[in-house]
mmCIF file with all atom_site columns, C-alpha atoms in Angstrom:
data_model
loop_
_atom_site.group_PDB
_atom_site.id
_atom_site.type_symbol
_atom_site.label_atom_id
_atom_site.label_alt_id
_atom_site.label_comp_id
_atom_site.label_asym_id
_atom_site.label_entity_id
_atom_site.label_seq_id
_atom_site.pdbx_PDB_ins_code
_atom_site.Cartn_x
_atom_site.Cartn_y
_atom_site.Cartn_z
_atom_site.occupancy
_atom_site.B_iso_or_equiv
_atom_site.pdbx_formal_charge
_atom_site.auth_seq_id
_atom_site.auth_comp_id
_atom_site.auth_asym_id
_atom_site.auth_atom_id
_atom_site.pdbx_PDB_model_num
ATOM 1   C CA . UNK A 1 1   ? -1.417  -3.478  -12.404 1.00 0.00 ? 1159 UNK A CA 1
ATOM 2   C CA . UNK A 1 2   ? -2.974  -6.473  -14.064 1.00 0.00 ? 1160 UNK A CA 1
ATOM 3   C CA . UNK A 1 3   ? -0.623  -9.809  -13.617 1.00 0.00 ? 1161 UNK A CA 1
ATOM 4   C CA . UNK A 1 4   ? -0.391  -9.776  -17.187 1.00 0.00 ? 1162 UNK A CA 1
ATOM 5   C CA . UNK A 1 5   ? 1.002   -6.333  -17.325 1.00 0.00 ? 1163 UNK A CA 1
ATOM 6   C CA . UNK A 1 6   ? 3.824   -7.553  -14.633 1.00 0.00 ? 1164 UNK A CA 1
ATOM 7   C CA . UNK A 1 7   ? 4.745   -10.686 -17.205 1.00 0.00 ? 1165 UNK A CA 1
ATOM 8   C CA . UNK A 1 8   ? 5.176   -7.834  -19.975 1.00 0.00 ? 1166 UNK A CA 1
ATOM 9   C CA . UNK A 1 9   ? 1.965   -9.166  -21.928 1.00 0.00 ? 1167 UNK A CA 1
ATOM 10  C CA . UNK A 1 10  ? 0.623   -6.057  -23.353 1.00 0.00 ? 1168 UNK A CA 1
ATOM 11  C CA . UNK A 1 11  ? -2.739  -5.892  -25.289 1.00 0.00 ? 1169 UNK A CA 1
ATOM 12  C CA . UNK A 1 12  ? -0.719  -6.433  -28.141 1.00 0.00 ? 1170 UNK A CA 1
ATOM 13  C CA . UNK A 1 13  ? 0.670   -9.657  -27.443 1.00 0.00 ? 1171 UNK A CA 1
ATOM 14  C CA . UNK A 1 14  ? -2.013  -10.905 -25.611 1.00 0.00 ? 1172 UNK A CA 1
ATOM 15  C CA . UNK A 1 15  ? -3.812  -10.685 -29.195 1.00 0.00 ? 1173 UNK A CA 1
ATOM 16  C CA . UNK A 1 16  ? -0.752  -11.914 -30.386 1.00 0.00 ? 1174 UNK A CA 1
ATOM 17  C CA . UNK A 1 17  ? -0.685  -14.825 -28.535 1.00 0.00 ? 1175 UNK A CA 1
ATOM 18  C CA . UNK A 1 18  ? -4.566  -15.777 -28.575 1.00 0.00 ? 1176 UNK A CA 1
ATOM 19  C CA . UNK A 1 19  ? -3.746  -15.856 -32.465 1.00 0.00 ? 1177 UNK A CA 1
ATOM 20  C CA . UNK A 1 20  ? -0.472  -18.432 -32.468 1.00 0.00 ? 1178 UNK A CA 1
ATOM 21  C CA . UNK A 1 21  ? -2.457  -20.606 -30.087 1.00 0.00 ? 1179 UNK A CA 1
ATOM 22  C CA . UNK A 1 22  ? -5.554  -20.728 -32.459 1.00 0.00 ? 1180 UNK A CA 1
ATOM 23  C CA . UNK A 1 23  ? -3.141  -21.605 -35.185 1.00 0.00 ? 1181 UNK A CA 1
ATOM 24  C CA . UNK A 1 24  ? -1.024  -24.716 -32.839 1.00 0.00 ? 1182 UNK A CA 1
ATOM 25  C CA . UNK A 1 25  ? -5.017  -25.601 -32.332 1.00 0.00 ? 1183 UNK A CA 1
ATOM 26  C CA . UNK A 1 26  ? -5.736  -25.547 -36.114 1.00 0.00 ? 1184 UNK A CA 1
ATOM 27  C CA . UNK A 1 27  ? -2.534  -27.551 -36.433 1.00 0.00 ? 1185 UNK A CA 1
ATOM 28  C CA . UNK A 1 28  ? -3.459  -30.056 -33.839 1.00 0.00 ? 1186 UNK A CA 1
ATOM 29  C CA . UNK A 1 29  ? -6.950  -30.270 -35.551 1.00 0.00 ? 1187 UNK A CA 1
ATOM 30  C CA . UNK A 1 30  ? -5.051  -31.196 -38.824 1.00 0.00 ? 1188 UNK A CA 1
ATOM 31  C CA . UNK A 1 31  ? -3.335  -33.963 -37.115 1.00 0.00 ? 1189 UNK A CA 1
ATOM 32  C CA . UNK A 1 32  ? -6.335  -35.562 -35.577 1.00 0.00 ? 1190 UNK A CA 1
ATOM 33  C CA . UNK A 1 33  ? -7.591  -35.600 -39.327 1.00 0.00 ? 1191 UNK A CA 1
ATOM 34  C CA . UNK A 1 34  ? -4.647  -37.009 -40.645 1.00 0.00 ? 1192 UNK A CA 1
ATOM 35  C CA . UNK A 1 35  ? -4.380  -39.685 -37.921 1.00 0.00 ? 1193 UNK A CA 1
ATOM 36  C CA . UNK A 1 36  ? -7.713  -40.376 -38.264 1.00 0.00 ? 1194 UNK A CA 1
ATOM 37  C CA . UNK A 1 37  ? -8.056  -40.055 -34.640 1.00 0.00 ? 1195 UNK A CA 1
ATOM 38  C CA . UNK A 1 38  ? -11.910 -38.419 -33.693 1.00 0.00 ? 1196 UNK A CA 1
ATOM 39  C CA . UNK A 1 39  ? -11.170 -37.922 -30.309 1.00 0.00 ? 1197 UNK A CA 1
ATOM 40  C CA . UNK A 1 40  ? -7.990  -35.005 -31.223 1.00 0.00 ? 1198 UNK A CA 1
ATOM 41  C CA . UNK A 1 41  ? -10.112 -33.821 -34.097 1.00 0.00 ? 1199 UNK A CA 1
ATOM 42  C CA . UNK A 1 42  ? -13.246 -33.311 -32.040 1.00 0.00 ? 1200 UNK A CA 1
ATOM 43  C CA . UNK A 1 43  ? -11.732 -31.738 -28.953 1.00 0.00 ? 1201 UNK A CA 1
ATOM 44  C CA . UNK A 1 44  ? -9.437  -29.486 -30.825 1.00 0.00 ? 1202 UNK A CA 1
ATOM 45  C CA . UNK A 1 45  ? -12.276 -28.382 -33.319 1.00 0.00 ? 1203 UNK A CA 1
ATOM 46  C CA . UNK A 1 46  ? -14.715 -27.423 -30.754 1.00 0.00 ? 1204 UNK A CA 1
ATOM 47  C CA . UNK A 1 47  ? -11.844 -25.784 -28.808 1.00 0.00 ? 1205 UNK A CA 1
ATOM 48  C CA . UNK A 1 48  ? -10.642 -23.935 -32.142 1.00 0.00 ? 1206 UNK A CA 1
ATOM 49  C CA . UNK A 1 49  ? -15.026 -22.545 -32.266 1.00 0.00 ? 1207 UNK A CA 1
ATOM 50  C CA . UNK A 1 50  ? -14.890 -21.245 -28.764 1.00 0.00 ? 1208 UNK A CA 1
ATOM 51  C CA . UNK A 1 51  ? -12.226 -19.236 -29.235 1.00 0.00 ? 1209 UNK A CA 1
ATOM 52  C CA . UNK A 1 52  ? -13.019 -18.001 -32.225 1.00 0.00 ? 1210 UNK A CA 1
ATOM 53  C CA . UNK A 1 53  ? -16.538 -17.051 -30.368 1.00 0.00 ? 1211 UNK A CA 1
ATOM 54  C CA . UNK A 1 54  ? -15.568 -13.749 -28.845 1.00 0.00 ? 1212 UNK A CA 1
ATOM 55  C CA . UNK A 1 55  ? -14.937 -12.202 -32.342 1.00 0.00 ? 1213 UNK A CA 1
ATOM 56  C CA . UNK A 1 56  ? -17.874 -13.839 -33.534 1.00 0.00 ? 1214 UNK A CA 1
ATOM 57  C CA . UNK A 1 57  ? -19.963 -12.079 -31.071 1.00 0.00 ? 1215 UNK A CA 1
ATOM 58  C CA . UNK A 1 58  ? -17.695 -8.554  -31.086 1.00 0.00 ? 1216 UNK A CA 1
ATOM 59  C CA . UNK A 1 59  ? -18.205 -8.637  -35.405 1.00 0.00 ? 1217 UNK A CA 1
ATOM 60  C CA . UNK A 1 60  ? -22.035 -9.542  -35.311 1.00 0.00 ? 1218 UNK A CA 1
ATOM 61  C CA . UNK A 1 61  ? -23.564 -8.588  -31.984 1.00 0.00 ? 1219 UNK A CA 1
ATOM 62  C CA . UNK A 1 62  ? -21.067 -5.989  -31.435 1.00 0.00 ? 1220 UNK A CA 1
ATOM 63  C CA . UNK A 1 63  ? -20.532 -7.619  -27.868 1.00 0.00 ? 1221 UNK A CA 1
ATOM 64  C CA . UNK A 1 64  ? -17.266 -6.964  -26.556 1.00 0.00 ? 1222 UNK A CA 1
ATOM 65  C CA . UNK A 1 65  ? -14.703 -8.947  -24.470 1.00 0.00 ? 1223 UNK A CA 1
ATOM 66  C CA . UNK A 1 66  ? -11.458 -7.754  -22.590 1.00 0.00 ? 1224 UNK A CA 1
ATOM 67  C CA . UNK A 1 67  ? -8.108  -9.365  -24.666 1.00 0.00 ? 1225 UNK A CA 1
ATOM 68  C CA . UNK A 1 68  ? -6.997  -10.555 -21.466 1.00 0.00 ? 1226 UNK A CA 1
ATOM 69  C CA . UNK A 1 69  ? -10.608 -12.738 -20.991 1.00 0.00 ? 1227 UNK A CA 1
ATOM 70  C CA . UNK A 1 70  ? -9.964  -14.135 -24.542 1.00 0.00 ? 1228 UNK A CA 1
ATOM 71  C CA . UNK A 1 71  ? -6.954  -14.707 -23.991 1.00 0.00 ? 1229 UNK A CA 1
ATOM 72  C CA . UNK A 1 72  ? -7.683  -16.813 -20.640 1.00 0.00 ? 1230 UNK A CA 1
ATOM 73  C CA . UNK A 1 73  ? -10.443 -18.580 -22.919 1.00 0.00 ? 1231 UNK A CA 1
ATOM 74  C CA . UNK A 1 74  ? -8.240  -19.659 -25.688 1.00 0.00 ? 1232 UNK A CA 1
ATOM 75  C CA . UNK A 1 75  ? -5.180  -21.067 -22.803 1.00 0.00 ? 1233 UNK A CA 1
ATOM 76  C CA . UNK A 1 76  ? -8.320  -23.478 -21.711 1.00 0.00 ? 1234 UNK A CA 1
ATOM 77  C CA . UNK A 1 77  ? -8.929  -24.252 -24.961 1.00 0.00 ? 1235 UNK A CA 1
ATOM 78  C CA . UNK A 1 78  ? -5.623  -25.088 -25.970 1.00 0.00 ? 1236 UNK A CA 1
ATOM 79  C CA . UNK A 1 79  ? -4.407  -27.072 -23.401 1.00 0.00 ? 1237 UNK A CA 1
ATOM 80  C CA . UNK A 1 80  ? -6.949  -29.393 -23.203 1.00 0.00 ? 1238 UNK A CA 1
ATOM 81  C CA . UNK A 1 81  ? -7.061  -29.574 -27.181 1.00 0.00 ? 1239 UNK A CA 1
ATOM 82  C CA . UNK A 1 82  ? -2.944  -29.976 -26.382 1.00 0.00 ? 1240 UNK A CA 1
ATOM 83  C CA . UNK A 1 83  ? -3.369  -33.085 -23.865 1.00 0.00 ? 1241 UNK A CA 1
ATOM 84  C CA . UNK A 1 84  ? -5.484  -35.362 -26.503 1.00 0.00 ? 1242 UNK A CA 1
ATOM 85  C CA . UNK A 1 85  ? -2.955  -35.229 -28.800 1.00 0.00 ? 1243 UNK A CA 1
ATOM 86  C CA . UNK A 1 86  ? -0.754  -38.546 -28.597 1.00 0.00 ? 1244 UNK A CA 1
ATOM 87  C CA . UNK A 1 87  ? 3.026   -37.206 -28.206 1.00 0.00 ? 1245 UNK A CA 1
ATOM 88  C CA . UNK A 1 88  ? 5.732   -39.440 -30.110 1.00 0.00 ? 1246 UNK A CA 1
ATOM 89  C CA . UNK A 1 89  ? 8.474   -38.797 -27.660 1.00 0.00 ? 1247 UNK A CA 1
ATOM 90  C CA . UNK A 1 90  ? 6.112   -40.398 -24.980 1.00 0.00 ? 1248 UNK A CA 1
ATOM 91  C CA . UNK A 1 91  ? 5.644   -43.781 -27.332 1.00 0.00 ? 1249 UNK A CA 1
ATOM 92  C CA . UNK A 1 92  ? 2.082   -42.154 -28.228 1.00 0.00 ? 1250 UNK A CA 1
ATOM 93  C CA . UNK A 1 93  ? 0.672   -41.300 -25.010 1.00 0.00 ? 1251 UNK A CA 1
ATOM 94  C CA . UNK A 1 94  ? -1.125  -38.822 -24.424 1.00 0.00 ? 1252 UNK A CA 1
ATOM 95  C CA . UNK A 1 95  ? -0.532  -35.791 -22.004 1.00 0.00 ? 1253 UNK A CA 1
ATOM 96  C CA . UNK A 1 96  ? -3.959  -36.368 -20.322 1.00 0.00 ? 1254 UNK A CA 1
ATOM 97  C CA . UNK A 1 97  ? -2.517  -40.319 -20.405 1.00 0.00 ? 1255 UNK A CA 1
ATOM 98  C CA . UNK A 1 98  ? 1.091   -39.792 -19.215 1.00 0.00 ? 1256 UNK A CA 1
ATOM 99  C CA . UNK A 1 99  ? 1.336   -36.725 -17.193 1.00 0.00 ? 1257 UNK A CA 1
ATOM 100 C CA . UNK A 1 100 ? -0.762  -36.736 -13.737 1.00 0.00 ? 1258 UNK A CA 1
ATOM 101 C CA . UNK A 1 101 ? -1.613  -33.289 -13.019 1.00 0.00 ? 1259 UNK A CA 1
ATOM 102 C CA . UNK A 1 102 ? -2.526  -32.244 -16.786 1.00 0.00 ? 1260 UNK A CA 1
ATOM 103 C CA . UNK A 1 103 ? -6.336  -33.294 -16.454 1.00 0.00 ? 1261 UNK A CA 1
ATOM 104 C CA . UNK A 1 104 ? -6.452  -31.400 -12.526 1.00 0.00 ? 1262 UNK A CA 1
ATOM 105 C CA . UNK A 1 105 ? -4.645  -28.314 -14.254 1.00 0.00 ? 1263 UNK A CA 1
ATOM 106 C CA . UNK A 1 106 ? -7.570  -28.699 -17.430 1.00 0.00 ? 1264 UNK A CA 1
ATOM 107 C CA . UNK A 1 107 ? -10.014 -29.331 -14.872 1.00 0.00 ? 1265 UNK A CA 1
ATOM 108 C CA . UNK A 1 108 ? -9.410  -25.796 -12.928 1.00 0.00 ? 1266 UNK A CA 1
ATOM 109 C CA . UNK A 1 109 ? -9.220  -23.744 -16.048 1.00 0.00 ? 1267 UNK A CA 1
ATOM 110 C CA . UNK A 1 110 ? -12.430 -24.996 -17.693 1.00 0.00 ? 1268 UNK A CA 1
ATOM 111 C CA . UNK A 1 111 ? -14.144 -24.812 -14.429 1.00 0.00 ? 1269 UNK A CA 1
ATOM 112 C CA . UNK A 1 112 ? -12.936 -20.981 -13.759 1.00 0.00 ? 1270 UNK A CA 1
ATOM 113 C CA . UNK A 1 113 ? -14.223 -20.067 -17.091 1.00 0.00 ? 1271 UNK A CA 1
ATOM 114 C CA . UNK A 1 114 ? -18.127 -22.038 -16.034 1.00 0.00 ? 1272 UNK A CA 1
ATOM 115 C CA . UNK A 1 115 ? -17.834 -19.784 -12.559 1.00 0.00 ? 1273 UNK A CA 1
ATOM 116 C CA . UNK A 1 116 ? -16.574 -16.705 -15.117 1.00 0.00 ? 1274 UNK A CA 1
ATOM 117 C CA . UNK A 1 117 ? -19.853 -16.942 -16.876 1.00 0.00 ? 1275 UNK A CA 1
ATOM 118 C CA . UNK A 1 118 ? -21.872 -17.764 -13.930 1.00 0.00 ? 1276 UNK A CA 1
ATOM 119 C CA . UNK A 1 119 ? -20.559 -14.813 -12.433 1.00 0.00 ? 1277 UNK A CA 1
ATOM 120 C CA . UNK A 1 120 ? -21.002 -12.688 -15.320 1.00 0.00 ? 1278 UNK A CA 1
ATOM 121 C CA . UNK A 1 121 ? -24.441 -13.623 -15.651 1.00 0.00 ? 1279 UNK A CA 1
ATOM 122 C CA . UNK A 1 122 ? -25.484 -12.911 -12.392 1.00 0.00 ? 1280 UNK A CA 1
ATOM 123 C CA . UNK A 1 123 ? -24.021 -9.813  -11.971 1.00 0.00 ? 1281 UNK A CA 1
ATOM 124 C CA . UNK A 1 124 ? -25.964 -8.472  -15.103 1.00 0.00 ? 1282 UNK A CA 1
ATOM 125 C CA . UNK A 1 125 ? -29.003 -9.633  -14.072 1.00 0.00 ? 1283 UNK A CA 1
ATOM 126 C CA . UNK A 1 126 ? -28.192 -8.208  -10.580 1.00 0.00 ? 1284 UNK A CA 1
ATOM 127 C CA . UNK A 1 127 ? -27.398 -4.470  -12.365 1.00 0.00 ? 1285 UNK A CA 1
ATOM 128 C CA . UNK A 1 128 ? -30.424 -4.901  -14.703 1.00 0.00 ? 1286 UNK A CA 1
ATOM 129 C CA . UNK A 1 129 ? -33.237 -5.599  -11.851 1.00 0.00 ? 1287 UNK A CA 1
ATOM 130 C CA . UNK A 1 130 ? -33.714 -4.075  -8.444  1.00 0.00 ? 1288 UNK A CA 1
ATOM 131 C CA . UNK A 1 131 ? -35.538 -7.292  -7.800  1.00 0.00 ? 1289 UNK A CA 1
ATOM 132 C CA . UNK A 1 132 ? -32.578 -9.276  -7.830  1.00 0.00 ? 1290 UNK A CA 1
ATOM 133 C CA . UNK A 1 133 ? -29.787 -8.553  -4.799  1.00 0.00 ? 1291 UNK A CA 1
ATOM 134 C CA . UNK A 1 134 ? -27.031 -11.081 -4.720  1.00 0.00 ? 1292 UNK A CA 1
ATOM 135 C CA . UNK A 1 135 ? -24.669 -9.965  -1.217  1.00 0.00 ? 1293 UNK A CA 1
ATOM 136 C CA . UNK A 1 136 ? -20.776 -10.750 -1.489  1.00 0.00 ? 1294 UNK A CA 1
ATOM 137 C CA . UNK A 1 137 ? -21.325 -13.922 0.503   1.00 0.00 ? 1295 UNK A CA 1
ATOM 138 C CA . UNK A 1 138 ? -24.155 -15.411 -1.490  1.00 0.00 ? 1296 UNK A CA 1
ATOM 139 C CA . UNK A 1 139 ? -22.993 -14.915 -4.473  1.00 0.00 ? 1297 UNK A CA 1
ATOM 140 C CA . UNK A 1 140 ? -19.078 -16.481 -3.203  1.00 0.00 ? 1298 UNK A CA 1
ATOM 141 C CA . UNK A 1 141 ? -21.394 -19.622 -2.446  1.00 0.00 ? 1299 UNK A CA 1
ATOM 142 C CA . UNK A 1 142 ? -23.660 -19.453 -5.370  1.00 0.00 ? 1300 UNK A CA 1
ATOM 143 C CA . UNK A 1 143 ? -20.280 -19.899 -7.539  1.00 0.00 ? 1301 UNK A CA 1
ATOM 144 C CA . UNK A 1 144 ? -19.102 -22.720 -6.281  1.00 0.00 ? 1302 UNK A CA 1
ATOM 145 C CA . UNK A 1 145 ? -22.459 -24.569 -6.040  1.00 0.00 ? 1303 UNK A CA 1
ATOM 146 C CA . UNK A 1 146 ? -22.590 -23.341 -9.474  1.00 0.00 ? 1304 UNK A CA 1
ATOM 147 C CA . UNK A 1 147 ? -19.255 -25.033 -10.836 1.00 0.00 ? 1305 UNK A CA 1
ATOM 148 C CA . UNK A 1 148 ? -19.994 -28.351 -8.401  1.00 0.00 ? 1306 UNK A CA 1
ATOM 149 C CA . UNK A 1 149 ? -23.391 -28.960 -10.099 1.00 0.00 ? 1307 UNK A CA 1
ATOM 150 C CA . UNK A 1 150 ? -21.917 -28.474 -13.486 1.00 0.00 ? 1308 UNK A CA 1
ATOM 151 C CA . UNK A 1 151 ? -19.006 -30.606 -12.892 1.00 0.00 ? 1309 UNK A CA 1
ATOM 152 C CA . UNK A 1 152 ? -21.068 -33.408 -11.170 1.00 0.00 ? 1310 UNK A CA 1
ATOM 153 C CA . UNK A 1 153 ? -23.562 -33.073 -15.163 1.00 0.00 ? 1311 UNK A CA 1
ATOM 154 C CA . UNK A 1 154 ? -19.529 -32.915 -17.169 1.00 0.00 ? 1312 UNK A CA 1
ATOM 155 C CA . UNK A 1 155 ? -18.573 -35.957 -14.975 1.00 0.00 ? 1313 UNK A CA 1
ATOM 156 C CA . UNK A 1 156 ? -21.940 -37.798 -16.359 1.00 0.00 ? 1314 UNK A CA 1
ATOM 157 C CA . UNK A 1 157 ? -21.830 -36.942 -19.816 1.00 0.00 ? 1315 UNK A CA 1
ATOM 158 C CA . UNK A 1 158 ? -17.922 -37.728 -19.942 1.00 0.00 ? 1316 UNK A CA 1
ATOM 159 C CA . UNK A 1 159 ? -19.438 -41.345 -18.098 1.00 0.00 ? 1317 UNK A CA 1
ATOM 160 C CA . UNK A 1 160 ? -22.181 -41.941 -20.915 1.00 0.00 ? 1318 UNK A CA 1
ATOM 161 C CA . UNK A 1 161 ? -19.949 -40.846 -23.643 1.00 0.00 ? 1319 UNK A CA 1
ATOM 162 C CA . UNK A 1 162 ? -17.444 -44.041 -22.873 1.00 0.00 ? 1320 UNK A CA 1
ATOM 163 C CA . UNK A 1 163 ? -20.731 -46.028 -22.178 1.00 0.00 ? 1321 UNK A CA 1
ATOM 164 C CA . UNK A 1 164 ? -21.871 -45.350 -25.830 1.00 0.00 ? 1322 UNK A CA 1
ATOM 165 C CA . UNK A 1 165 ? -18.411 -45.741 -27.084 1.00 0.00 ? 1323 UNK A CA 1
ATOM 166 C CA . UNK A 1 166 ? -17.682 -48.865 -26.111 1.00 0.00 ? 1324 UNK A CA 1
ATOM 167 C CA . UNK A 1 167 ? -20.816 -50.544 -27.328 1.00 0.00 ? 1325 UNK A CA 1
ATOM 168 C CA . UNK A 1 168 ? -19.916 -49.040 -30.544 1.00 0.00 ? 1326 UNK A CA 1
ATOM 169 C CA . UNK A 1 169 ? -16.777 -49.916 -30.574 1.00 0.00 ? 1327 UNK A CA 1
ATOM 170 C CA . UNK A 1 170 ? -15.311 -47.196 -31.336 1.00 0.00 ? 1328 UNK A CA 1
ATOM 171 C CA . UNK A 1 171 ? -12.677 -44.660 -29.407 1.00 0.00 ? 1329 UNK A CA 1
ATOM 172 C CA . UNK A 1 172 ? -14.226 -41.910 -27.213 1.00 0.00 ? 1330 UNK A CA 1
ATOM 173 C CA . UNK A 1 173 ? -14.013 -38.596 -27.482 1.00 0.00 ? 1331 UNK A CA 1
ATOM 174 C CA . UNK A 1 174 ? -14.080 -38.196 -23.772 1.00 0.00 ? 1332 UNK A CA 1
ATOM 175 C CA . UNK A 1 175 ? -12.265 -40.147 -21.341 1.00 0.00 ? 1333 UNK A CA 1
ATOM 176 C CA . UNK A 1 176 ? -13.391 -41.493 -17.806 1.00 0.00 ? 1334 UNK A CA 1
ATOM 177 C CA . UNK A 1 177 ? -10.699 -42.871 -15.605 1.00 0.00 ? 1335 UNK A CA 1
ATOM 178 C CA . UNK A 1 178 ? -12.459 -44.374 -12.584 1.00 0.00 ? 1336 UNK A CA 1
ATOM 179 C CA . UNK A 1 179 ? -14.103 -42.820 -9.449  1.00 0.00 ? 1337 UNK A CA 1
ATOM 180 C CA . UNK A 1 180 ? -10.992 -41.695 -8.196  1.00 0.00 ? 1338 UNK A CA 1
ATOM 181 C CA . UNK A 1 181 ? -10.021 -39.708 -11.142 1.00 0.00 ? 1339 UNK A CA 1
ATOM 182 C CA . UNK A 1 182 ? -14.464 -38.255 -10.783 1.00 0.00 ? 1340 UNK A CA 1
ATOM 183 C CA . UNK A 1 183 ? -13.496 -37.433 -7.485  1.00 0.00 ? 1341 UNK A CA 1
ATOM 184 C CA . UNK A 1 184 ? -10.453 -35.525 -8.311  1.00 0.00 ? 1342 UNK A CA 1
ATOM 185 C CA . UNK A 1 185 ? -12.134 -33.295 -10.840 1.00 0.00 ? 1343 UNK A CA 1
ATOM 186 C CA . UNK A 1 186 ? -14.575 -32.543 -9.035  1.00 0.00 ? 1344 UNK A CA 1
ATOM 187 C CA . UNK A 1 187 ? -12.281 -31.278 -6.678  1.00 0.00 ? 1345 UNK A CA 1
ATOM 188 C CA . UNK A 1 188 ? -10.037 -29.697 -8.419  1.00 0.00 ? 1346 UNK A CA 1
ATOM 189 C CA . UNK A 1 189 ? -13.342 -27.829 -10.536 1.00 0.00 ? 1347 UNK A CA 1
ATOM 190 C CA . UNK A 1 190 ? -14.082 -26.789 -7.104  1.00 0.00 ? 1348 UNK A CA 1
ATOM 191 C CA . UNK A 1 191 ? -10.613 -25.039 -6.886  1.00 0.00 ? 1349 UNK A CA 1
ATOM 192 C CA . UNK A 1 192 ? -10.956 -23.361 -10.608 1.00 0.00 ? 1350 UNK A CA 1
ATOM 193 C CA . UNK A 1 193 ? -14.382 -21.743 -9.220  1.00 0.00 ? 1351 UNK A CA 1
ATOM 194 C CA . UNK A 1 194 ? -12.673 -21.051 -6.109  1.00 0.00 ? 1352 UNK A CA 1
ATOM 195 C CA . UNK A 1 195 ? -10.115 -19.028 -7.317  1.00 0.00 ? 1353 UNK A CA 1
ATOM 196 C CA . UNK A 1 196 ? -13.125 -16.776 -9.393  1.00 0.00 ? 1354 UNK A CA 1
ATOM 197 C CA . UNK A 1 197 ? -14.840 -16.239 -6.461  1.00 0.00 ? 1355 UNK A CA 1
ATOM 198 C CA . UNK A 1 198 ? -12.334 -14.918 -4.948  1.00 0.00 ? 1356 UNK A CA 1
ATOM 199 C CA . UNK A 1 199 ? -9.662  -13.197 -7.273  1.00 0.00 ? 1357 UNK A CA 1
ATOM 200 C CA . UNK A 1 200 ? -11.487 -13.529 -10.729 1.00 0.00 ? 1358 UNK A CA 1
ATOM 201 C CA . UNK A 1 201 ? -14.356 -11.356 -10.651 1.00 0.00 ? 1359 UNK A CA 1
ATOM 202 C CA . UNK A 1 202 ? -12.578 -7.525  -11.149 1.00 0.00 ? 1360 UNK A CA 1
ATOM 203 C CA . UNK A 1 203 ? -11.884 -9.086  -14.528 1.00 0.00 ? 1361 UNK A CA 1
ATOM 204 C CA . UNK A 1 204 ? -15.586 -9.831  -15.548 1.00 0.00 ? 1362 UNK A CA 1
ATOM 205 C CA . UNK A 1 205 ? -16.897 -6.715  -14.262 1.00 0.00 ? 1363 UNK A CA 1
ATOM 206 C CA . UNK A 1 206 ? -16.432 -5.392  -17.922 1.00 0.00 ? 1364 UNK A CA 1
ATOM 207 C CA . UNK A 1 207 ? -18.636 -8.706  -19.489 1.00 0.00 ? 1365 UNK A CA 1
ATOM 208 C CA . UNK A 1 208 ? -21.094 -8.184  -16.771 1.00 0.00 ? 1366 UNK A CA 1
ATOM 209 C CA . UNK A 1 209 ? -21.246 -4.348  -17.431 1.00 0.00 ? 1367 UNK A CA 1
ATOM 210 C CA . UNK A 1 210 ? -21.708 -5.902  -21.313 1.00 0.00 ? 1368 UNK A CA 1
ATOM 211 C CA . UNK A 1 211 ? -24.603 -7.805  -20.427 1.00 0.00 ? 1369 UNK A CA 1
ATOM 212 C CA . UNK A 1 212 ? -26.817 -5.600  -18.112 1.00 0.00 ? 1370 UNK A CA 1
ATOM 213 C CA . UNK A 1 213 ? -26.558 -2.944  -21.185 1.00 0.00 ? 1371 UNK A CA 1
ATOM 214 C CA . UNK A 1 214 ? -27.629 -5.812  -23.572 1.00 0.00 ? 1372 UNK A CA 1
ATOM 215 C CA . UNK A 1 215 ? -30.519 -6.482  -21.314 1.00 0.00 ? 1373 UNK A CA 1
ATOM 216 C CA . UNK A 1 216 ? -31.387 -2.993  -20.352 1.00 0.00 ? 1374 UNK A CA 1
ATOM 217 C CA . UNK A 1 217 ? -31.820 -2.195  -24.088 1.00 0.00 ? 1375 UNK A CA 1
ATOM 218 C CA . UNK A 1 218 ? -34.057 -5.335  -24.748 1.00 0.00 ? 1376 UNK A CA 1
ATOM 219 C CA . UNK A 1 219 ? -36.177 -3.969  -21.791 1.00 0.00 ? 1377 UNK A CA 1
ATOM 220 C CA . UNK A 1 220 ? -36.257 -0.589  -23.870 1.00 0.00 ? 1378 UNK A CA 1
ATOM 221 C CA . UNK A 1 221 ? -36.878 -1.608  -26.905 1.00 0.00 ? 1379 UNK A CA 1
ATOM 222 C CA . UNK A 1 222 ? -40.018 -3.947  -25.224 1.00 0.00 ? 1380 UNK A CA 1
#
């Protein structure tokens, strides 16, 4: 039984769910308008489009995801779309600002869904080829290179983002607090592709399965 089965999430809510968080992330959206505030109306826009991308790609390319994998895509989403959003009751600040652990916790998540699609990825290539064997072990390591190498580029881009900003004077989108904080996410992205490798991939076999018959019928068609 699936842990969200044990919680008493059924399909149904899940969907449920997935849907009231895309509306809180429309609403958070608003706000960042209304403020005037880029950074909340950025983060929480491009949030609100990757969510909405597994329907996108279920309605067009008739590509289907799990409700449960949607739904761990749209918690991401919305909790870092959540922690940009400056909190009256905490004179402004910002989750990501005032509470420690809310950027580690972000941090994991994202990082677990890079290692998801990594994984993914692989494994349909893997089922698509016989040229192509990736052993239990290897591919354990190759997800957690994986997730290092793309935190290490996210760590850079989040660096030259405030770099631009402040010649331009203007607030940035993405935040850097200091090598300690670099340090820490990388770390803790570590974790998030930790935990795939090792307890996250039963629930990507179905995206993987997805794949491989996406790329076995190119391969037909050619």
């Amino acid at each position: 039984m699936s842990v969200a089965r044990r919680v008493g999430l059924t399909p149904d809510r899940q969907v449920t769910l997935v849907h009231a968080l895309q509306a809180v992330m429309f609403g958070i959206l608003s706000v960042g308008v209304w403020l005037g505030n880029a950074g909340v109306a950025i983060n929480a826009a491009v949030g609100l489009l990757v969510t909405l991308l597994p329907a996108y790609l279920e309605r067009n390319y008739k590509f289907t995801m799990s409700v449960g994998l949607v739904l761990w895509i749209t918690v991401a989403m919305f909790l870092h779309a959540l922690g940009t959003l400056p909190l009256p009751g905490a004179d402004l600040a910002t989750l990501y600002g005032s509470t420690w652990w809310w950027d580690h916790m972000t941090h994991a998540l994202s990082s677990s869904l890079v290692a998801g699609v990594a994984y993914a990825v692989a494994r349909a290539l893997e089922e698509h080829t016989d040229a192509i064997v990736l052993p239990p072990r290897f591919l354990f390591v190759y997800l957690l290179v994986f997730v290092m190498a793309f935190g290490v580029v996210w760590e850079l881009i989040e660096f030259y983002i405030s770099v631009v900003a402040q010649l331009l004077g203007s607030g940035s989108i993405l935040t850097q607090y200091g090598l300690d904080d670099t340090v820490l996410d990388l770390t803790y992205n570590t974790l998030g592709g930790l935990l795939v490798a090792l307890f996250g991939t039963a629930h990507l076999t179905g995206v993987a399965d997805e794949l491989a018959g996406r790329l076995g019928g190119q391969a037909d068609e050619e």
